[in-house]
PDB file of C-alpha atoms in Angstrom:
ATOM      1  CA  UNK A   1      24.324  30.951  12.023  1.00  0.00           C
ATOM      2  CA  UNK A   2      23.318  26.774  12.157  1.00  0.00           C
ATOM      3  CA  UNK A   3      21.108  25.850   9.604  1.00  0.00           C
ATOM      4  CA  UNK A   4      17.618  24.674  10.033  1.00  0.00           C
ATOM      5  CA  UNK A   5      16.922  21.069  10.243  1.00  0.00           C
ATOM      6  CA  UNK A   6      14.140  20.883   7.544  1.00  0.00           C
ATOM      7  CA  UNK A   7      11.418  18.687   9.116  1.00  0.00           C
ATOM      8  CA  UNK A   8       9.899  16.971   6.143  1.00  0.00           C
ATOM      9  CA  UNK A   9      12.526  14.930   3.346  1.00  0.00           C
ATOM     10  CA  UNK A  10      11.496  16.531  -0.034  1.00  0.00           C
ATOM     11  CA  UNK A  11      12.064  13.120  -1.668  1.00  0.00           C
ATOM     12  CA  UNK A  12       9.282  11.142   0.579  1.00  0.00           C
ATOM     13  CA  UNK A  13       6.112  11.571  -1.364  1.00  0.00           C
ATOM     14  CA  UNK A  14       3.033   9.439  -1.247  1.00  0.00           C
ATOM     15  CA  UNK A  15       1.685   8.104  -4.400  1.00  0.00           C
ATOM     16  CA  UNK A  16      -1.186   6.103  -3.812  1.00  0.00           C
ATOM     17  CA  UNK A  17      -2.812   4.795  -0.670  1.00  0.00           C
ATOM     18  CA  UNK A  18      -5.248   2.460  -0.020  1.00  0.00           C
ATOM     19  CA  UNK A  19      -7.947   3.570   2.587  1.00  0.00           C
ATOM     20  CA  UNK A  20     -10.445   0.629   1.891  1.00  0.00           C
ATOM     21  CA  UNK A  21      -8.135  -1.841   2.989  1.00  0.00           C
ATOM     22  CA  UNK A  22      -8.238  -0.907   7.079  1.00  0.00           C
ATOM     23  CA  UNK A  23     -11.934  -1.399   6.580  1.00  0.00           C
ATOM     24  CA  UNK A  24     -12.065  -4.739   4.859  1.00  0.00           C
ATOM     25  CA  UNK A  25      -9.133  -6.703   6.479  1.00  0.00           C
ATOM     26  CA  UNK A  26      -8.171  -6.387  10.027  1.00  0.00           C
ATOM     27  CA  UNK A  27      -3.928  -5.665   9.318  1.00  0.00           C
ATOM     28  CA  UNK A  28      -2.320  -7.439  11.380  1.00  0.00           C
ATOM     29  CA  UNK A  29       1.332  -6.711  10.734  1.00  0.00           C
ATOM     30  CA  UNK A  30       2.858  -5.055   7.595  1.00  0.00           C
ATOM     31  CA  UNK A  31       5.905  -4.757   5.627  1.00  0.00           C
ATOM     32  CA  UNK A  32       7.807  -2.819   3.297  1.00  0.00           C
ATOM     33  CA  UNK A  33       9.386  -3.774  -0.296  1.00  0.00           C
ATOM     34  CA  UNK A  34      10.894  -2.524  -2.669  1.00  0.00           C
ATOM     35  CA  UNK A  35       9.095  -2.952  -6.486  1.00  0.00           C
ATOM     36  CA  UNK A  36      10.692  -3.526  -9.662  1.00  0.00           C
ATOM     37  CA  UNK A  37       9.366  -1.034 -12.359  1.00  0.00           C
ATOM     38  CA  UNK A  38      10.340  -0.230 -15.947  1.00  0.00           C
ATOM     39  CA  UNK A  39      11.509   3.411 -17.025  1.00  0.00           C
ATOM     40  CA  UNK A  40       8.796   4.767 -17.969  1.00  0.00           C
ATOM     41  CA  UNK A  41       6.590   3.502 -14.803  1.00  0.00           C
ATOM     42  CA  UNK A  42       9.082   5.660 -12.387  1.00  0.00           C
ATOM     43  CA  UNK A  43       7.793   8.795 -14.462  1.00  0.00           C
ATOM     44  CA  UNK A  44       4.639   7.899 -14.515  1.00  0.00           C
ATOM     45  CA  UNK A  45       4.179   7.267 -10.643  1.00  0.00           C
ATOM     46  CA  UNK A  46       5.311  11.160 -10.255  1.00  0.00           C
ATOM     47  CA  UNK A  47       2.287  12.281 -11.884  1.00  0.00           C
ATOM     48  CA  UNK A  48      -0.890  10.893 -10.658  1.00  0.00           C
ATOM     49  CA  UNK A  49      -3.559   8.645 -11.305  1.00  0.00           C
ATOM     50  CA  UNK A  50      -2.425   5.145  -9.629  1.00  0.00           C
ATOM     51  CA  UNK A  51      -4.273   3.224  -7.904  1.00  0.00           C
ATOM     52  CA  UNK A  52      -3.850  -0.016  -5.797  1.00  0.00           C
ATOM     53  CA  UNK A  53      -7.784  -0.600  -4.528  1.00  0.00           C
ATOM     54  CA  UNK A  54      -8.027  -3.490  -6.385  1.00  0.00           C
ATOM     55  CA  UNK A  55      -4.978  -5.055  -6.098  1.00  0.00           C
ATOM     56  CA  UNK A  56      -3.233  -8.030  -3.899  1.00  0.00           C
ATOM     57  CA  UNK A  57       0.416  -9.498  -3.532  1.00  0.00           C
ATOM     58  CA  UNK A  58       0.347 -13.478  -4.094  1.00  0.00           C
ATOM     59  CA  UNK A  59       3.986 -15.641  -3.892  1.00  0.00           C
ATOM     60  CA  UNK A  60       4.344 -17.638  -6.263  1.00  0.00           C
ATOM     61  CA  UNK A  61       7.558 -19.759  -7.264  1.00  0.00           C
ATOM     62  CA  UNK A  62       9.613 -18.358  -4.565  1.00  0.00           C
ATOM     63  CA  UNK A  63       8.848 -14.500  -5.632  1.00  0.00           C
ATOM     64  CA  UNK A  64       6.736 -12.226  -4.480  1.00  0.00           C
ATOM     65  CA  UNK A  65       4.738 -10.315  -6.965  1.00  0.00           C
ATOM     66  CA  UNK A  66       1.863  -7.528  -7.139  1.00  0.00           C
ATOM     67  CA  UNK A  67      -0.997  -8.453  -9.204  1.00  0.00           C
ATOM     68  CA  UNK A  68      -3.546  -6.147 -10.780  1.00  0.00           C
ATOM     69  CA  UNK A  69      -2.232  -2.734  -9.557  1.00  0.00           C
ATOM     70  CA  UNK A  70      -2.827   0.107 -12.312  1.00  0.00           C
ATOM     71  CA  UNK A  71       0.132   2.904 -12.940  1.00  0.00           C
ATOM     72  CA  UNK A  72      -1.489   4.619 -15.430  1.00  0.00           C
ATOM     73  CA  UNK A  73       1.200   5.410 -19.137  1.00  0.00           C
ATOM     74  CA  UNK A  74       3.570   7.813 -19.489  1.00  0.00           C
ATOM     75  CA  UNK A  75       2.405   9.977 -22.412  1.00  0.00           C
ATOM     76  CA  UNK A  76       5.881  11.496 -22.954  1.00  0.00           C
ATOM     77  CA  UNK A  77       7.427   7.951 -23.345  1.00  0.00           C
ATOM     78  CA  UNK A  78       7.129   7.198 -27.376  1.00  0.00           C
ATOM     79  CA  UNK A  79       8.967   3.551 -27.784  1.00  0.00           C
ATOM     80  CA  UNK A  80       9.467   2.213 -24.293  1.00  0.00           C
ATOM     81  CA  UNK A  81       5.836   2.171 -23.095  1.00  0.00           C
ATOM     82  CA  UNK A  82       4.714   0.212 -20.037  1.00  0.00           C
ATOM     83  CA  UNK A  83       1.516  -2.124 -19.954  1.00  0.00           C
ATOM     84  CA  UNK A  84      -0.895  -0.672 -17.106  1.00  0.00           C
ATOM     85  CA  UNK A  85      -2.526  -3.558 -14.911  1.00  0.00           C
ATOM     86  CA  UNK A  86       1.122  -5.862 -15.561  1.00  0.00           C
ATOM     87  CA  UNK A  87       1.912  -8.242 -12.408  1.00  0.00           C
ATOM     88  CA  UNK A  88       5.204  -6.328 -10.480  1.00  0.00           C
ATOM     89  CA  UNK A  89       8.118  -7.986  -8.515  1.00  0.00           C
ATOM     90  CA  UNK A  90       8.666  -7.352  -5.136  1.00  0.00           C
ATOM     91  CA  UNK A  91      11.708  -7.252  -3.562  1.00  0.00           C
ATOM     92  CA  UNK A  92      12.115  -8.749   0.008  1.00  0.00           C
ATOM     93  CA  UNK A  93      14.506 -11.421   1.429  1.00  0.00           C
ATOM     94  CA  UNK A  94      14.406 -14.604   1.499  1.00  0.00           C
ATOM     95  CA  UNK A  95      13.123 -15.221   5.156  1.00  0.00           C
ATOM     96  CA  UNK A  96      10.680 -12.607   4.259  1.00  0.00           C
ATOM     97  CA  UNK A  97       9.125 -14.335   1.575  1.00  0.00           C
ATOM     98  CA  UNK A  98       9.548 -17.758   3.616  1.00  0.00           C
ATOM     99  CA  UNK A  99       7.176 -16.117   6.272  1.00  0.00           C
ATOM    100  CA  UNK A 100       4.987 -14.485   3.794  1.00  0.00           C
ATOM    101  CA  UNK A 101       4.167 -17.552   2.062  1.00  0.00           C
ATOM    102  CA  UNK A 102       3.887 -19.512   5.366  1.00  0.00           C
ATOM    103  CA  UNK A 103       1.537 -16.898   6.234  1.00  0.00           C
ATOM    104  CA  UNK A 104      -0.619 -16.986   3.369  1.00  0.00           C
ATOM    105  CA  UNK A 105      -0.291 -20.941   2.474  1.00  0.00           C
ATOM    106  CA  UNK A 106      -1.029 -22.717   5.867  1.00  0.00           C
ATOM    107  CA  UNK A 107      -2.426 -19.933   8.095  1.00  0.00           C
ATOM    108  CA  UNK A 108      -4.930 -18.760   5.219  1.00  0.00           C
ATOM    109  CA  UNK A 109      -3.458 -14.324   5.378  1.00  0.00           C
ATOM    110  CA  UNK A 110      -4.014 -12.418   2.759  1.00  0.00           C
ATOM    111  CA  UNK A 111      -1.163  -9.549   1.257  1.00  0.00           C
ATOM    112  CA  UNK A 112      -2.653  -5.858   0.949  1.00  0.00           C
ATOM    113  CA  UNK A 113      -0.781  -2.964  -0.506  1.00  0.00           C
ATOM    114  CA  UNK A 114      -1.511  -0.380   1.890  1.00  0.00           C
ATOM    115  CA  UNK A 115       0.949   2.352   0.318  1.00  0.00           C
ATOM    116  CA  UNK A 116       2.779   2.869  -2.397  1.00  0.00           C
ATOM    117  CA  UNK A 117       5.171   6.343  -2.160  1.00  0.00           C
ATOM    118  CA  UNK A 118       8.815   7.424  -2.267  1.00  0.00           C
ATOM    119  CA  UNK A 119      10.912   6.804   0.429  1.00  0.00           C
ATOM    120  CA  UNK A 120      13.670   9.558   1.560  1.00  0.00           C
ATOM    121  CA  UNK A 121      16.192   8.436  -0.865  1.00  0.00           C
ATOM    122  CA  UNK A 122      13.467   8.556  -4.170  1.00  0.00           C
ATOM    123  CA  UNK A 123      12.876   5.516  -4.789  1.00  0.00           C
ATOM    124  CA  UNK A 124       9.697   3.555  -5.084  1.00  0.00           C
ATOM    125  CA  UNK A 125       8.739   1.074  -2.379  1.00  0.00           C
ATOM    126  CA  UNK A 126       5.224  -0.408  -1.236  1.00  0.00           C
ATOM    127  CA  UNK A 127       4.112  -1.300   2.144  1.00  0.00           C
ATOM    128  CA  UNK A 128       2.354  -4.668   2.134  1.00  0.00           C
ATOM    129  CA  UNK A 129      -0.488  -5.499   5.015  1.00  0.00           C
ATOM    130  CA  UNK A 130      -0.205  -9.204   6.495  1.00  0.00           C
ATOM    131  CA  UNK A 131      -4.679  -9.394   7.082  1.00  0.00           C
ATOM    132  CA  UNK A 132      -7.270 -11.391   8.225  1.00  0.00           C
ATOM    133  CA  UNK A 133     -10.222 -10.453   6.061  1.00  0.00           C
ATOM    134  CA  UNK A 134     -13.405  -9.086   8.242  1.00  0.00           C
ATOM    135  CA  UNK A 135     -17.106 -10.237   8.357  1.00  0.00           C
ATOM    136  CA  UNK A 136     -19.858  -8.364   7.974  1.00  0.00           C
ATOM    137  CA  UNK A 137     -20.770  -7.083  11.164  1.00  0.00           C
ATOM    138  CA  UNK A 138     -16.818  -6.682  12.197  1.00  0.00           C
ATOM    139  CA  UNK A 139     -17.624  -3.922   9.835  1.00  0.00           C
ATOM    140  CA  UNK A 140     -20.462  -2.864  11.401  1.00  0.00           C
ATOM    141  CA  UNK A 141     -18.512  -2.791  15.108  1.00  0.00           C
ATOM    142  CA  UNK A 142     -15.763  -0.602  13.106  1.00  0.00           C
ATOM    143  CA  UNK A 143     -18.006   2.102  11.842  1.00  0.00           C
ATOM    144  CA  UNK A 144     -19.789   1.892  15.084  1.00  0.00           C
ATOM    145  CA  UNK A 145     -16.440   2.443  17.018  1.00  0.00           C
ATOM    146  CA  UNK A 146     -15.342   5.011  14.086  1.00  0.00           C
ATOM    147  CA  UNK A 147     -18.603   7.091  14.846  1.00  0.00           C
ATOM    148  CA  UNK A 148     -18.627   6.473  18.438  1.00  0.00           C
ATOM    149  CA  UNK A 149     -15.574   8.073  18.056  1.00  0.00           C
ATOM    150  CA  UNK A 150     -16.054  10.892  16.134  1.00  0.00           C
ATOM    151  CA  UNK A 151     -19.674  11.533  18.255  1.00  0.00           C
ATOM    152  CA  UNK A 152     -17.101  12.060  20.899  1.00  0.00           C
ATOM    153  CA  UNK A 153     -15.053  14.048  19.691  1.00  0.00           C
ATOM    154  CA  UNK A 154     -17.710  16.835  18.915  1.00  0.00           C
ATOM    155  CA  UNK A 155     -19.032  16.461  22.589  1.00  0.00           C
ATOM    156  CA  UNK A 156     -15.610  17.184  23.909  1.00  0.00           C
ATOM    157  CA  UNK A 157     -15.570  20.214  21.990  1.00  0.00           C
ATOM    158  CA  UNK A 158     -18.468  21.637  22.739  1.00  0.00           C
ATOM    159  CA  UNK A 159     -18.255  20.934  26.306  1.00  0.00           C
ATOM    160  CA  UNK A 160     -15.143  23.795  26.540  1.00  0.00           C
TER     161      UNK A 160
END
């Protein structure tokens, strides 16, 4: 008999996600890169407890780094310890980062981690949000929409 395709990669595993962002930046585009992390911050992103809310990618001196994200420490890791909140390389190429800091510098963007998670061959990578930060009432017109929305939804349902 064939095998069965299995539909979902056991490897791909989201670790953190940032649901503010969508509400307080309107994403215009977004990109993945890869992140350099130190032993013990691999194990400790398989447990859970990290968190990216507060958090932002800035270049700076050609490289492209993540500022302020917390991966909490690896309890099990006695001499090679990790500091939490440490600023993180990201990997991208170099017409990446040319755009991204075109992006940012002249056209005033901002860079949001959206996601961080495991991709289908394990390893950690974070997908960046190229935004326009929102006003106050675009905020109000998105919750409006969001429960305009929703509002809809149950009428739909109800009308079966």
């Amino acid at each position: 008999m064939a095998k069965k395709k299995q539909t979902s990669d056991p490897n791909y595993k989201v670790i953190a996600e940032n649901r503010r962002a969508r509400f307080d930046y309107a994403i215009e585009d977004d990109i993945e890169c890869g992140i350099v992390l130190e032993g013990s911050e691999v194990k400790a992103l398989r447990g859970n407890g990290t968190n990216i809310a507060d958090s932002y990618a800035a270049v700076e001196n050609g490289e492209l780094w993540l500022v302020n994200s917390y991966i909490p420490p690896y309890e099990q890791a006695k001499v090679f310890k990790h500091e939490e909140r440490r600023r993180r390389k990201l990997l991208v190429s170099k017409k990446e980062l040319a755009d991204l800091w075109n992006l940012t510098q002249r056209k005033g963007m901002t860079l949001v981690p959206l996601v961080i998670y495991f991709n289908h061959k394990g390893r950690a990578k974070i997908k960046l949000g190229i935004a326009k930060g929102k006003k106050l009432h675009d905020k109000r017109e998105t919750q409006a929409k969001r429960d305009w929305g929703r509002q809809k939804q149950r009428l739909l349902k109800d009308a079966r």
